[in-house]
Amino acid sequence: MAATPHLDDRSDDDALVLEWEQTRHTPTEDVFGIATGTFVAALGLHLLKSVDAVTGGTAGLALLLDQVLAAPFWLVFVLVNLPFIALALWKKGIRFTLLTLCSVGIVSALSSVNAALMPLHDIAPIYAVLGGNLLVGVGMLILFRHQASLGGVNVVAILIQDKTGFRAGWVQMIVDALIVASALFVVPWVLVLLSALGVVVVNLVLAVNHRPGRYIGH
C-alpha cells in the first residue's frame, strides 16, 4: 500500500496552485474591484483635466485631443481605445476584453459625472497633476489585479510583461514619455514638465506593485 504524502511534502508548484485556488477573486469581488478601480482612475483624470494637464497612455492622448477637438472627453477616450480593445480580444481573450471594455466605458461615463457634480476651480497645477496621476496609477493597479485594464497602452504593457517578464510599469513609462513629449505642441512647457513628473508617479505605482508572483488572487 502506497504511503500517503504528507502535506509538507508538496512541491512549491502544488502549494502555489492550492494558494491561488483559495485566494482568487470571486465574481462579487471582481465587480467591486472594477467599480473601485474605475472610480479612482476617473477621479484622477478629472484632476488632470481641471488644469489642462496630460498624462501617458490613451488617457493622455484623449486629454490632448480634448483640447484640440470639439468632441467631449468621454467620446475621445472611447474612440482612442477601440483599436486596443481589438488587440486585447486577439491576445488576452474574451473575459479580459469584456472587463476592459466595461472599465473604459465606466471611466468615460464617470468623466461626465465628475464634471457635473464636482467642478474644480483654482486648483494648484502641481497638486492636480501629481495627485491625479497617483490616483490613475492606483486605479489601474486595482484593475490589473482583477484581470482588467483601461485599454490602450495598458494592454500592450501587460502583453509584453506576460511574454517577457519585463514589468508593465516600465513598458508604460517608455511609451508615456513619447506621448507627453508630443504635448509640447499643445500644452505650455511648464505643464508638460509637470505632466512628465506625473507620468513617473503613475508608472512607479505600477512598477513597484504590479509584479508577477507577488499577488496571487485573480
Short mmCIF file of C-alpha atoms in Angstrom, two decimals:
data_model
loop_
_atom_site.label_atom_id
_atom_site.label_comp_id
_atom_site.label_asym_id
_atom_site.label_seq_id
_atom_site.Cartn_x
_atom_site.Cartn_y
_atom_site.Cartn_z
CA MET A 1 0.00 0.00 0.00
CA ALA A 2 1.46 3.32 -1.06
CA ALA A 3 2.19 5.83 1.64
CA THR A 4 0.03 8.92 1.73
CA PRO A 5 2.16 12.00 1.02
CA HIS A 6 2.47 14.38 3.95
CA LEU A 7 1.14 17.91 3.46
CA ASP A 8 4.62 19.32 3.98
CA ASP A 9 5.95 17.13 1.14
CA ARG A 10 4.03 19.05 -1.52
CA SER A 11 6.09 20.75 -4.16
CA ASP A 12 6.21 24.52 -4.35
CA ASP A 13 4.14 24.41 -7.54
CA ASP A 14 1.41 22.38 -5.85
CA ALA A 15 1.35 24.81 -2.95
CA LEU A 16 1.10 27.75 -5.33
CA VAL A 17 -1.84 26.19 -7.20
CA LEU A 18 -3.65 25.49 -3.94
CA GLU A 19 -2.99 29.01 -2.72
CA TRP A 20 -4.26 30.51 -5.97
CA GLU A 21 -7.45 28.46 -5.77
CA GLN A 22 -8.04 29.65 -2.23
CA THR A 23 -7.34 33.32 -2.87
CA ARG A 24 -8.63 34.06 -6.37
CA HIS A 25 -11.33 36.71 -6.56
CA THR A 26 -14.99 35.84 -6.56
CA PRO A 27 -17.29 37.46 -9.15
CA THR A 28 -18.61 39.80 -6.46
CA GLU A 29 -15.07 40.85 -5.57
CA ASP A 30 -14.30 41.45 -9.24
CA VAL A 31 -17.35 43.69 -9.62
CA PHE A 32 -16.45 45.72 -6.55
CA GLY A 33 -12.78 45.86 -7.54
CA ILE A 34 -13.55 47.14 -11.04
CA ALA A 35 -16.04 49.67 -9.67
CA THR A 36 -13.40 50.92 -7.23
CA GLY A 37 -10.59 50.99 -9.80
CA THR A 38 -12.60 52.89 -12.40
CA PHE A 39 -13.86 55.41 -9.85
CA VAL A 40 -10.35 56.14 -8.57
CA ALA A 41 -8.91 56.39 -12.10
CA ALA A 42 -11.74 58.66 -13.30
CA LEU A 43 -11.19 60.95 -10.31
CA GLY A 44 -7.51 61.19 -11.18
CA LEU A 45 -8.30 62.08 -14.79
CA HIS A 46 -10.75 64.72 -13.57
CA LEU A 47 -7.96 66.37 -11.58
CA LEU A 48 -5.69 66.34 -14.63
CA LYS A 49 -8.34 67.73 -16.95
CA SER A 50 -9.11 70.55 -14.49
CA VAL A 51 -5.69 72.12 -15.15
CA ASP A 52 -5.40 71.08 -18.83
CA ALA A 53 -2.55 68.71 -17.98
CA VAL A 54 -1.76 65.47 -19.77
CA THR A 55 -0.59 62.04 -18.79
CA GLY A 56 0.58 58.93 -20.57
CA GLY A 57 -1.30 56.20 -22.40
CA THR A 58 -4.56 56.59 -24.23
CA ALA A 59 -5.88 58.70 -21.36
CA GLY A 60 -3.13 61.24 -22.01
CA LEU A 61 -3.80 61.13 -25.74
CA ALA A 62 -7.50 61.68 -25.08
CA LEU A 63 -6.71 64.64 -22.81
CA LEU A 64 -4.60 66.16 -25.59
CA LEU A 65 -7.21 65.61 -28.27
CA ASP A 66 -9.86 67.01 -25.96
CA GLN A 67 -8.00 70.35 -26.06
CA VAL A 68 -7.78 70.30 -29.86
CA LEU A 69 -11.10 68.81 -30.94
CA ALA A 70 -14.65 69.86 -30.20
CA ALA A 71 -15.62 66.32 -29.17
CA PRO A 72 -16.17 65.63 -25.45
CA PHE A 73 -13.51 63.77 -23.47
CA TRP A 74 -15.65 60.68 -22.85
CA LEU A 75 -16.16 60.13 -26.58
CA VAL A 76 -12.49 60.73 -27.44
CA PHE A 77 -11.42 58.32 -24.70
CA VAL A 78 -13.66 55.55 -26.05
CA LEU A 79 -12.63 56.06 -29.68
CA VAL A 80 -8.90 56.13 -28.89
CA ASN A 81 -9.20 52.85 -27.03
CA LEU A 82 -11.17 50.89 -29.65
CA PRO A 83 -8.13 49.59 -31.61
CA PHE A 84 -6.52 48.39 -28.39
CA ILE A 85 -9.73 46.67 -27.32
CA ALA A 86 -9.49 44.65 -30.53
CA LEU A 87 -5.89 43.80 -29.65
CA ALA A 88 -6.99 42.65 -26.21
CA LEU A 89 -9.61 40.35 -27.75
CA TRP A 90 -6.97 38.81 -30.02
CA LYS A 91 -4.29 38.30 -27.40
CA LYS A 92 -5.95 38.22 -23.96
CA GLY A 93 -9.29 36.52 -24.52
CA ILE A 94 -12.93 37.39 -24.12
CA ARG A 95 -13.00 37.81 -20.32
CA PHE A 96 -10.16 40.32 -20.18
CA THR A 97 -11.58 42.17 -23.19
CA LEU A 98 -15.09 42.45 -21.76
CA LEU A 99 -13.80 43.63 -18.38
CA THR A 100 -11.54 46.16 -20.08
CA LEU A 101 -14.37 47.38 -22.30
CA CYS A 102 -16.57 47.79 -19.23
CA SER A 103 -13.78 49.67 -17.43
CA VAL A 104 -13.25 52.06 -20.34
CA GLY A 105 -17.00 52.66 -20.57
CA ILE A 106 -17.35 53.33 -16.83
CA VAL A 107 -14.42 55.75 -16.77
CA SER A 108 -15.88 57.56 -19.78
CA ALA A 109 -19.25 57.87 -18.05
CA LEU A 110 -17.70 58.98 -14.78
CA SER A 111 -15.77 61.72 -16.57
CA SER A 112 -19.09 63.39 -17.36
CA VAL A 113 -20.45 62.74 -13.87
CA ASN A 114 -17.37 64.24 -12.22
CA ALA A 115 -17.51 67.31 -14.43
CA ALA A 116 -21.15 67.90 -13.50
CA LEU A 117 -21.03 67.07 -9.79
CA MET A 118 -17.50 68.17 -8.85
CA PRO A 119 -16.39 71.25 -10.81
CA LEU A 120 -12.85 72.24 -9.88
CA HIS A 121 -11.55 75.81 -9.92
CA ASP A 122 -8.26 77.41 -8.91
CA ILE A 123 -6.62 74.12 -8.01
CA ALA A 124 -2.81 74.21 -7.87
CA PRO A 125 -1.43 72.52 -11.01
CA ILE A 126 1.29 70.62 -9.14
CA TYR A 127 -1.33 69.15 -6.78
CA ALA A 128 -3.71 68.28 -9.61
CA VAL A 129 -1.00 66.67 -11.75
CA LEU A 130 0.76 64.65 -9.05
CA GLY A 131 -2.42 63.73 -7.19
CA GLY A 132 -4.26 62.93 -10.39
CA ASN A 133 -1.53 60.64 -11.68
CA LEU A 134 -1.25 58.90 -8.33
CA LEU A 135 -4.98 58.17 -8.40
CA VAL A 136 -4.80 56.97 -12.01
CA GLY A 137 -1.95 54.62 -11.10
CA VAL A 138 -3.81 53.19 -8.11
CA GLY A 139 -6.95 52.74 -10.20
CA MET A 140 -5.02 50.94 -12.94
CA LEU A 141 -3.34 48.71 -10.36
CA ILE A 142 -6.71 47.67 -8.94
CA LEU A 143 -7.99 46.89 -12.43
CA PHE A 144 -4.88 44.86 -13.30
CA ARG A 145 -5.42 42.73 -10.21
CA HIS A 146 -8.96 41.97 -11.33
CA GLN A 147 -7.85 40.98 -14.85
CA ALA A 148 -8.97 44.23 -16.49
CA SER A 149 -7.32 47.44 -17.69
CA LEU A 150 -8.07 50.90 -19.04
CA GLY A 151 -7.25 49.70 -22.54
CA GLY A 152 -4.64 51.30 -24.72
CA VAL A 153 -1.03 51.05 -23.70
CA ASN A 154 -2.08 49.11 -20.59
CA VAL A 155 -3.00 46.18 -22.83
CA VAL A 156 0.32 46.31 -24.69
CA ALA A 157 2.23 46.62 -21.42
CA ILE A 158 0.53 43.58 -19.91
CA LEU A 159 1.11 41.54 -23.07
CA ILE A 160 4.84 42.36 -23.02
CA GLN A 161 5.05 41.52 -19.32
CA ASP A 162 3.28 38.19 -19.88
CA LYS A 163 5.61 37.29 -22.75
CA THR A 164 8.96 38.60 -21.50
CA GLY A 165 8.65 39.29 -17.78
CA PHE A 166 9.59 42.95 -18.39
CA ARG A 167 7.43 44.88 -15.94
CA ALA A 168 4.30 46.54 -17.27
CA GLY A 169 5.13 49.75 -15.43
CA TRP A 170 8.43 50.21 -17.25
CA VAL A 171 6.85 49.50 -20.64
CA GLN A 172 4.19 52.07 -19.89
CA MET A 173 6.79 54.63 -18.82
CA ILE A 174 8.72 54.39 -22.09
CA VAL A 175 5.62 54.85 -24.24
CA ASP A 176 4.25 57.57 -21.99
CA ALA A 177 7.45 59.61 -22.30
CA LEU A 178 6.87 59.80 -26.05
CA ILE A 179 3.23 60.82 -25.60
CA VAL A 180 3.98 63.54 -23.07
CA ALA A 181 6.80 64.92 -25.23
CA SER A 182 4.31 65.39 -28.06
CA ALA A 183 2.24 67.58 -25.74
CA LEU A 184 4.78 70.39 -26.28
CA PHE A 185 2.84 71.24 -29.44
CA VAL A 186 -0.39 71.79 -27.47
CA VAL A 187 0.33 72.42 -23.77
CA PRO A 188 2.58 75.07 -22.13
CA TRP A 189 6.03 73.70 -21.37
CA VAL A 190 5.60 74.11 -17.60
CA LEU A 191 2.58 71.82 -17.67
CA VAL A 192 4.48 69.39 -19.88
CA LEU A 193 7.26 69.19 -17.27
CA LEU A 194 4.72 68.67 -14.51
CA SER A 195 2.95 66.05 -16.62
CA ALA A 196 6.24 64.23 -17.17
CA LEU A 197 6.76 64.12 -13.40
CA GLY A 198 3.21 62.86 -13.00
CA VAL A 199 3.84 60.06 -15.51
CA VAL A 200 6.79 58.94 -13.40
CA VAL A 201 4.45 58.78 -10.41
CA VAL A 202 1.77 56.68 -12.12
CA ASN A 203 4.30 54.25 -13.54
CA LEU A 204 6.20 53.87 -10.29
CA VAL A 205 2.92 52.80 -8.70
CA LEU A 206 2.67 50.03 -11.31
CA ALA A 207 6.34 49.08 -11.39
CA VAL A 208 6.59 48.72 -7.62
CA ASN A 209 3.28 46.96 -7.03
CA HIS A 210 2.39 45.01 -10.19
CA ARG A 211 4.92 42.18 -10.11
CA PRO A 212 4.26 38.60 -11.27
CA GLY A 213 4.14 36.25 -8.28
CA ARG A 214 3.70 39.00 -5.68
CA TYR A 215 -0.07 38.92 -5.85
CA ILE A 216 -1.84 35.57 -6.27
CA GLY A 217 -5.58 36.23 -6.24
CA HIS A 218 -7.23 36.66 -9.66
#
